Short mmCIF file of C-alpha atoms and ligand atoms in Angstrom, two decimals:
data_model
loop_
_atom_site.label_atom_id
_atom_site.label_comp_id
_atom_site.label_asym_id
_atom_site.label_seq_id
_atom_site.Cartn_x
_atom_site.Cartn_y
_atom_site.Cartn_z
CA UNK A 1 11.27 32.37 13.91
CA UNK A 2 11.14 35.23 12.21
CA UNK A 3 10.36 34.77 8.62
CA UNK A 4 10.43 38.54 7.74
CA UNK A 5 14.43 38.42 8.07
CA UNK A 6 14.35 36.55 4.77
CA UNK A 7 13.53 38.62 1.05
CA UNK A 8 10.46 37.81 -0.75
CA UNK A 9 7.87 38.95 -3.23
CA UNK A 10 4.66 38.90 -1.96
CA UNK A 11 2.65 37.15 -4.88
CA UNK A 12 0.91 34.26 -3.53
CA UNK A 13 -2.75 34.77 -2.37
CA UNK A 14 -1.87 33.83 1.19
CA UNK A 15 -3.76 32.38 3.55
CA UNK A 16 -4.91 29.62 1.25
CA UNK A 17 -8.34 28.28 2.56
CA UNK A 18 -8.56 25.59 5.18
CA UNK A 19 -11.65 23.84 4.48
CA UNK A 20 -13.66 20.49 5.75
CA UNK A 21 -14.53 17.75 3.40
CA UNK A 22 -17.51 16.88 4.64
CA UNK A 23 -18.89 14.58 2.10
CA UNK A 24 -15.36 12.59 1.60
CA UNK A 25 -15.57 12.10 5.68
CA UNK A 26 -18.69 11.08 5.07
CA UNK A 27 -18.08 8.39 2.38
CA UNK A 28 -14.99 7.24 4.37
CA UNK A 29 -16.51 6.57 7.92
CA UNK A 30 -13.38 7.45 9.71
CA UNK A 31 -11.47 10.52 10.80
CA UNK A 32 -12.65 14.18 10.19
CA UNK A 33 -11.01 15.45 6.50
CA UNK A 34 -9.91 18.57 6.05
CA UNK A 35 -8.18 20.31 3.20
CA UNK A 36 -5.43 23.28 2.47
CA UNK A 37 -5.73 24.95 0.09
CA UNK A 38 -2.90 25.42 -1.74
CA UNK A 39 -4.14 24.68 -5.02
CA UNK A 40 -5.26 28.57 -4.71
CA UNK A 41 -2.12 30.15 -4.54
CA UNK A 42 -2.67 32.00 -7.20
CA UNK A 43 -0.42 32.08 -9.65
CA UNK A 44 -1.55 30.34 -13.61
CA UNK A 45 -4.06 27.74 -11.63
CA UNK A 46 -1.83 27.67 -8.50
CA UNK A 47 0.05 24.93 -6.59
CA UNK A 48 2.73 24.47 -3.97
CA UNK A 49 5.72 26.29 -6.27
CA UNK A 50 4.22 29.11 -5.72
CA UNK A 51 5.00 29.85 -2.20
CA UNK A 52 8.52 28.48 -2.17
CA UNK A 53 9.20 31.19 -5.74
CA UNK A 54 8.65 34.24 -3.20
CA UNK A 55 11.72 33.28 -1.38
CA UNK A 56 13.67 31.96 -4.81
CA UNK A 57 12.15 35.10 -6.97
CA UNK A 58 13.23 37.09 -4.45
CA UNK A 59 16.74 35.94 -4.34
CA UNK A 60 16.88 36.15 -8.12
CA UNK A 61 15.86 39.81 -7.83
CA UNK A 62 18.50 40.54 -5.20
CA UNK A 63 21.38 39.03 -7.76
CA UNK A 64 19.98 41.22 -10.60
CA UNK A 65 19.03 38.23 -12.69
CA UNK A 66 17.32 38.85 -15.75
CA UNK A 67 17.32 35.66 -16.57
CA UNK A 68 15.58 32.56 -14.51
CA UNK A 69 16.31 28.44 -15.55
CA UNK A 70 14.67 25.33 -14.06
CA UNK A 71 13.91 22.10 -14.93
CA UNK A 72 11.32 19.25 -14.15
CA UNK A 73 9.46 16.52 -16.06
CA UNK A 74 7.69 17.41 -19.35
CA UNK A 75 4.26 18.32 -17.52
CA UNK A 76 6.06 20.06 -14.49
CA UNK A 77 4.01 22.19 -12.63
CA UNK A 78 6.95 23.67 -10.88
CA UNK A 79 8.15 24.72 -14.26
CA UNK A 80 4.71 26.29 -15.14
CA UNK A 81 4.40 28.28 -11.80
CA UNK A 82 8.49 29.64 -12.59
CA UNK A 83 7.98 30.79 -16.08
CA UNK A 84 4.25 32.67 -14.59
CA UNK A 85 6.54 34.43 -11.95
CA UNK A 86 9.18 34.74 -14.55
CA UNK A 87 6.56 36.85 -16.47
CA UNK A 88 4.86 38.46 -13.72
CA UNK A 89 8.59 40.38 -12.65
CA UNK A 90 10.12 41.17 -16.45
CA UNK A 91 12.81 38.28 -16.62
CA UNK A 92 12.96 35.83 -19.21
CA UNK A 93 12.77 32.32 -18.24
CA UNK A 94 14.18 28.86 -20.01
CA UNK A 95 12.89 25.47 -18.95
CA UNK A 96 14.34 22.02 -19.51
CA UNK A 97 12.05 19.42 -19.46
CA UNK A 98 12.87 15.64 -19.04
CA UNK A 99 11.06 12.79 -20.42
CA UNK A 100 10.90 11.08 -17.77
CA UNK A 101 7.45 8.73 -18.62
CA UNK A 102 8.66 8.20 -22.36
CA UNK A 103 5.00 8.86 -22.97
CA UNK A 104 4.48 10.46 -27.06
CA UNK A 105 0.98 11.49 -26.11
CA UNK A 106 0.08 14.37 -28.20
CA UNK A 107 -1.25 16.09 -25.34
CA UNK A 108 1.33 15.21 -22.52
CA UNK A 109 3.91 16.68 -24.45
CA UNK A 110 1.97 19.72 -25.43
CA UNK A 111 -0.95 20.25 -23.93
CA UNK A 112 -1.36 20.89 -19.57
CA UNK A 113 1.81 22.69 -18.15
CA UNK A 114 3.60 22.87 -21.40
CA UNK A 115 0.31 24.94 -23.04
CA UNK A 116 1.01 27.15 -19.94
CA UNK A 117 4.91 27.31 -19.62
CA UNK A 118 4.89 28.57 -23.47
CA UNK A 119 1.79 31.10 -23.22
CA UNK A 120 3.64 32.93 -20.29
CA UNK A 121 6.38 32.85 -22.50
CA UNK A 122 8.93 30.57 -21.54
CA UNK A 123 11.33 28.81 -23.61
CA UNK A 124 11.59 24.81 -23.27
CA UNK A 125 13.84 22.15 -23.83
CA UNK A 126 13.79 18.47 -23.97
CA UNK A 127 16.17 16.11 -22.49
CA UNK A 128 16.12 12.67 -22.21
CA UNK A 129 14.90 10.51 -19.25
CA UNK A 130 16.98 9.54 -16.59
CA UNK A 131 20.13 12.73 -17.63
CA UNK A 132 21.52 14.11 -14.41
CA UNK A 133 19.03 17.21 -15.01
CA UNK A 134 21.05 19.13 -12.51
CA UNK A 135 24.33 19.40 -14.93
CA UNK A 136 22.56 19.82 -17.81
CA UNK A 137 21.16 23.21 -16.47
CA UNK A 138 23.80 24.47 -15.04
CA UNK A 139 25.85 23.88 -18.80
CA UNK A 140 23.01 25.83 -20.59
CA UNK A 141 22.88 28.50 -18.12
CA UNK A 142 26.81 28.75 -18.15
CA UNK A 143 26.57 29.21 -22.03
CA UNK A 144 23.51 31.24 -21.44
CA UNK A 145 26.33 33.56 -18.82
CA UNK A 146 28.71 33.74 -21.52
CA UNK A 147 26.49 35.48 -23.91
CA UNK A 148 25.73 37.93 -21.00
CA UNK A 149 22.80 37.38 -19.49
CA UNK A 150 22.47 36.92 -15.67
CA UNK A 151 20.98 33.89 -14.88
CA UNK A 152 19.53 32.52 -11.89
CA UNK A 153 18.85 28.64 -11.46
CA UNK A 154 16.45 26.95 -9.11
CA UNK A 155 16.73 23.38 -8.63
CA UNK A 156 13.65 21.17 -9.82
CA UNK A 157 10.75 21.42 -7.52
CA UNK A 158 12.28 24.83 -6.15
CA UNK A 159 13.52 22.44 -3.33
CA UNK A 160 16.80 24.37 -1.72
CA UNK A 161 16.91 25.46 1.96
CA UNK A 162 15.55 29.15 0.52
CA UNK A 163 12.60 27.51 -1.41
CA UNK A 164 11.35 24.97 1.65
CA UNK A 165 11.10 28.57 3.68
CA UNK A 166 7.95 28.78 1.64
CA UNK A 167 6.25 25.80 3.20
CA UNK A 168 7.81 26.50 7.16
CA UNK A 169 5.42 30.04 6.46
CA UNK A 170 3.05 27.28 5.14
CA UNK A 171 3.18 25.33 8.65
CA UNK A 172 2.97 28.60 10.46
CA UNK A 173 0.26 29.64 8.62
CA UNK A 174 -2.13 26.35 8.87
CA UNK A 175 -0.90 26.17 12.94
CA UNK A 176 -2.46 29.62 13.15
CA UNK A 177 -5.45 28.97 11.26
CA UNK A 178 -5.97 25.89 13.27
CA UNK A 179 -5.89 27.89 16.61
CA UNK A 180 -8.22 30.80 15.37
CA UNK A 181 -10.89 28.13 15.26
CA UNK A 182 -10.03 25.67 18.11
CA UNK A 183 -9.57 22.73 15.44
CA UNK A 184 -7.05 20.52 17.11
CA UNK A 185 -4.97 18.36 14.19
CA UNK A 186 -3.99 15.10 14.38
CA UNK A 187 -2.13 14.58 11.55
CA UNK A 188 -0.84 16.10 8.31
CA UNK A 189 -0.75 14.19 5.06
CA UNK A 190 0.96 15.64 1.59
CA UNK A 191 2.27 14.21 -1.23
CA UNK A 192 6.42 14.47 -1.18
CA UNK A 193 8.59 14.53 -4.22
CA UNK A 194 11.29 16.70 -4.92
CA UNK A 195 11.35 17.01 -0.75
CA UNK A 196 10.64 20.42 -0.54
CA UNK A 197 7.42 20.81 1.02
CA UNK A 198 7.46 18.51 3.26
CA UNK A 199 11.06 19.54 4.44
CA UNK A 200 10.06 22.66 4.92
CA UNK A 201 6.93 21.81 6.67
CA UNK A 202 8.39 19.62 9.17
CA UNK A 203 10.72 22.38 10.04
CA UNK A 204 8.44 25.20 10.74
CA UNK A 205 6.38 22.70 12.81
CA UNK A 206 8.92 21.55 14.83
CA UNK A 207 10.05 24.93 14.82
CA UNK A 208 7.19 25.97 16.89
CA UNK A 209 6.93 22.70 18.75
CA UNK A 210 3.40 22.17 17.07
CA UNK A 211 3.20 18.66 17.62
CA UNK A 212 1.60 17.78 14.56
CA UNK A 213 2.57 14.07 12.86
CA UNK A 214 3.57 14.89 9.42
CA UNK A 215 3.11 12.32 6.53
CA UNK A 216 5.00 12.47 2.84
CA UNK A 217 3.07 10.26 0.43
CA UNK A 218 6.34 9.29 -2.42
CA UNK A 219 5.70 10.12 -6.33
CA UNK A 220 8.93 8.79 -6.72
CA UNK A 221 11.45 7.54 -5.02
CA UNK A 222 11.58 4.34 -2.27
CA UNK A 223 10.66 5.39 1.33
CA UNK A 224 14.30 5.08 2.53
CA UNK A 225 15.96 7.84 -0.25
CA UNK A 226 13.03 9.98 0.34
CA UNK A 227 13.13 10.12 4.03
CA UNK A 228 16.66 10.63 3.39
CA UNK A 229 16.59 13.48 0.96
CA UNK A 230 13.64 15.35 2.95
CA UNK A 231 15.77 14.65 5.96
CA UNK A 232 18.75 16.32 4.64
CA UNK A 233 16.71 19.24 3.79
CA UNK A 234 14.97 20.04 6.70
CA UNK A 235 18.80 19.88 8.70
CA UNK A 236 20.08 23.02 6.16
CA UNK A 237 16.41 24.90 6.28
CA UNK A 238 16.36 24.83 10.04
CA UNK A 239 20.49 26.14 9.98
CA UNK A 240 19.07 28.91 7.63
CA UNK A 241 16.02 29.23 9.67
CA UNK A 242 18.81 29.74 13.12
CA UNK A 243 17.18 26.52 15.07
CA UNK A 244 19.51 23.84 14.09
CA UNK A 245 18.43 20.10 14.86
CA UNK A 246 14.87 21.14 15.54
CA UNK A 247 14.42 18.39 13.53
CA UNK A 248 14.91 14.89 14.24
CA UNK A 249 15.15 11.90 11.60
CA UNK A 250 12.34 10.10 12.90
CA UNK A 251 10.18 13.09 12.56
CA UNK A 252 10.22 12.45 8.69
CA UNK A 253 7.86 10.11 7.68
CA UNK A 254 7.41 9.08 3.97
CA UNK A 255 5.32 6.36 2.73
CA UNK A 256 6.12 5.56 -1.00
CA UNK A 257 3.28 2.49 -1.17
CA UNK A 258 1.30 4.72 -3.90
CA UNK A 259 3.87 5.30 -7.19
CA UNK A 260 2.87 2.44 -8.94
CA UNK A 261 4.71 1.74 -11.89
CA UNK A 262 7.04 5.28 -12.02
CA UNK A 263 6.89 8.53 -11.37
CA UNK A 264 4.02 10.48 -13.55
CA UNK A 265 2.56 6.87 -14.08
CA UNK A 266 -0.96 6.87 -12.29
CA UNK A 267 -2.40 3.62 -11.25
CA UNK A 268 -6.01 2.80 -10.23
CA UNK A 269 -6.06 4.14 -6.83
CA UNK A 270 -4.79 7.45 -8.25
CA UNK A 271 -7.68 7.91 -10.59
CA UNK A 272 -10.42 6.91 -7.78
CA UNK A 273 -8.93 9.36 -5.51
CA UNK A 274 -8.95 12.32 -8.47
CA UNK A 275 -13.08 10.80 -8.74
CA UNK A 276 -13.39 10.99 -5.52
CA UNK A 277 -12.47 14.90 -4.97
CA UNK A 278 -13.67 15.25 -7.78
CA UNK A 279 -17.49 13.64 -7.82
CA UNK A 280 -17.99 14.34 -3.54
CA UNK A 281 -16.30 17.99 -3.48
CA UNK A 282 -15.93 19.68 -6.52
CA UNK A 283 -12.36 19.42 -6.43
CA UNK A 284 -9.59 18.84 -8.83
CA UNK A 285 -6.34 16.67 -8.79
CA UNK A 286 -3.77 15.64 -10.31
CA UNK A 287 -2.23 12.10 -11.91
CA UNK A 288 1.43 13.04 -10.84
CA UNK A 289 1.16 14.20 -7.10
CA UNK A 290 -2.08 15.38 -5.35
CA UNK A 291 -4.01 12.03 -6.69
CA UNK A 292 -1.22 9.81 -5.28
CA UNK A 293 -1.35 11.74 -2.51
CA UNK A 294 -4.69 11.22 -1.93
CA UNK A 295 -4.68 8.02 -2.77
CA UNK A 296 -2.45 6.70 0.73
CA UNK A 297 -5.08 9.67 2.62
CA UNK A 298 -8.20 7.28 1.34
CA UNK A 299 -6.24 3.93 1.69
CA UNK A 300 -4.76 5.05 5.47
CA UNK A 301 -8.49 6.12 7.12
CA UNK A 302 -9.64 2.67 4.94
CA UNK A 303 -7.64 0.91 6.92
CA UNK A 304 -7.60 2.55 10.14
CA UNK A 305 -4.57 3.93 10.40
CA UNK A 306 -6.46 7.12 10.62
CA UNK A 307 -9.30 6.90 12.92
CA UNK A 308 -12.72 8.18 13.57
CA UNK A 309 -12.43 10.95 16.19
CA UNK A 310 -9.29 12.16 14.56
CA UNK A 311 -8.86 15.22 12.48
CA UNK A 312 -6.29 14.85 8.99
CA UNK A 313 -5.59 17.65 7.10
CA UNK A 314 -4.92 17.37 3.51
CA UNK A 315 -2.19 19.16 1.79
CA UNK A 316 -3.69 20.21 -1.88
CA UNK A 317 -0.46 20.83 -3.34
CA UNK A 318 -2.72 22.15 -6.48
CA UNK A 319 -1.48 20.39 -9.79
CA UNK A 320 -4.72 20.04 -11.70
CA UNK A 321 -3.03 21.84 -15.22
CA UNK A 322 -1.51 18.12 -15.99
CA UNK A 323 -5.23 16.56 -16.21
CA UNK A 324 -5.25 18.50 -19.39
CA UNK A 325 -1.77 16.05 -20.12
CA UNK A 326 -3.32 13.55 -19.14
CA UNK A 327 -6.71 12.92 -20.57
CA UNK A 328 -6.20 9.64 -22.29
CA UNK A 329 -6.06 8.02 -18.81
CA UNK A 330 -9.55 8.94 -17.87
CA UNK A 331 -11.18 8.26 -21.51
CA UNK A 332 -12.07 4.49 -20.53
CA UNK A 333 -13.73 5.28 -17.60
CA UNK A 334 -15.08 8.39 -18.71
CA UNK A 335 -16.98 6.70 -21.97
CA UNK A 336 -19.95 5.51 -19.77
CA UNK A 337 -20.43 8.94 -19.07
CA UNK A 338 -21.27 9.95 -22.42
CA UNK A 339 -25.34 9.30 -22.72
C1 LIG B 401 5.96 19.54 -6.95
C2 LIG B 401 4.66 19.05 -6.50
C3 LIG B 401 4.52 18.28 -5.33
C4 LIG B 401 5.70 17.82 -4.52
O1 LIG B 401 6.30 18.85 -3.80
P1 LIG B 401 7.86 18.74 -3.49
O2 LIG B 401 8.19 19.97 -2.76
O3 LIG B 401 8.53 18.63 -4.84
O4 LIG B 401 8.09 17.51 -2.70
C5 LIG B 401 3.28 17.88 -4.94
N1 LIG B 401 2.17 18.20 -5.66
C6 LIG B 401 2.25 18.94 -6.79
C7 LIG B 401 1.01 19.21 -7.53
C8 LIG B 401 3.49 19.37 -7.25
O5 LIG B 401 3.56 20.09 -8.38
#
């Protein structure tokens, strides 16, 4: 595996920390918690785009785009991390945002990622929910071609066979850190959406024959269609990667028990997992991804299905712009707070 073979633009502040949770183990009585950090990627507050843009940047480059489009719900974080890179290499960028909660929150539709995607300069635009996002981009960027520009397009969530080689140097790069300090892991939790990380992750780990279980937690979609569309993923990363059907079908696990009501719709066990990472280790969340996330980590050690003796490492995927989206869900339980 030989990751170098592949162009890139080294941006992200790589390794991200791996670090134990000491007081969340605590509170939870069961396995050992640890955390990656890749919240602290680097780029405009970080998250998990970030290391899947210095394979899709770098592509960009290589076609002499001058011009980068994406698209993703209004408070994307994807879409904030593309229009920082956009900015950071010279090329204009143009986002398409879907309104995909229906929410007309001041602040969700301004404030968060969409504060961010328009300070790095990025243009937006809004389409309605449930528009087959795909189509609409590539129409814009076709009219975008015809006026001359060079455009480059990265599906939402950055989630292509060249954008999940960001998260097999992710798995290569925890395995690593693991075995510099002798901590043996038992299993690997993240939250799973557009299927990219965790396609990419269970690639490079099979890849290497790690033997680590690897967990999705949905934001989305039913377990079935997002085993499915991780699955499908991981088979054309590991052809790019040269080691095809490294991965098997059952190695991709997804468990969407923790969307709620929708996508970008946080329900209670959302918001006690963002208080709990929040109040025990200082650390932030988010209402879309990480807190769901967390929120099957908590339930699956409550229940047992982690146990004590065990080590779980959590994924951050970073994501904690969209709190600044999403304040009105905290204000009831926030109001006690104000003495
Ligand atoms: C996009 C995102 C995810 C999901 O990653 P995918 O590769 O789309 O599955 C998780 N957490 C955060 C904060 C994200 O922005």
């Amino acid at each position: 595996m030989h990751l170098a073979r592949f162009p890139r633009v080294f941006l992200a502040h790589l390794p991200t920390p791996l670090e134990r949770l000491d007081r969340l183990t605590k509170e939870l009585g069961g396995p050992e918690i640890w955390i990656k950090r890749d919240d602290c990627t680097g780029l405009s507050t970080g998250g998990n785009k970030t290391r899947k843009l210095e394979f899709l940047m770098a592509e960009a480059q290589a076609m002499g785009a001058d011009t980068v489009m994406t698209q993703g719900a209004t408070q994307s974080n994807h879409a904030r991390q593309t229009a920082a890179f956009a900015a950071k290499l010279g090329m204009a960028c143009h986002i398409l945002l879907e309104d995909r909660t229906g929410s007309n929150d001041a602040n969700y539709n301004g404030n968060g990622n969409v504060l961010l995607d328009h300070l790095h300069g990025a243009t937006t635009s809004k389409r309605a929910g449930g528009m087959d996002m795909a189509a609409e981009m590539e129409m814009v960027a076709e009219n975008l071609r015809r006026k001359g520009r060079k455009v480059y397009t990265i599906p939402g969530g950055g989630s292509n066979p060249t954008g999940a080689l960001g998260y097999v140097n992710c798995a290569f790069e925890l395995v690593s850190q693991a075995n510099d300090r002798g901590l043996v892991i038992d299993h690997l939790v993240t939250a799973t959406g557009s299927a990219g990380t965790q396609a990419g992750l269970i690639t490079g780990l099979k890849a290497i024959n790690a033997g680590i279980p690897l967990t999705g937690i949905g934001v989305r979609a039913p377990k079935e269609k997002q085993e499915e569309s991780v699955f499908n993923l991981a088979v054309r990363t590991a052809e790019k990667l040269g080691c095809p059907g490294v991965v098997q079908r059952a190695d991709v696990v997804a468990d969407s028990s923790y969307v709620g009501a929708g996508y970008g719709i946080p329900r209670a066990d959302t918001l006690e997992a963002i208080a709990l990472f929040a109040q025990l280790e200082g650390l932030l969340l988010d209402p879309v991804y990480s807190g769901k996330g967390a929120a099957g980590l908590i339930d699956y050690c409550r229940k047992g299905k982690f146990k004590k003796g065990e080590r779980v490492v959590f994924l951050h995927t970073g994501g904690s712009a969209a709190l600044f989206g999403y304040d009105a869900v905290f204000a009831e339980a926030h109001r006690a707070l104000v003495v």
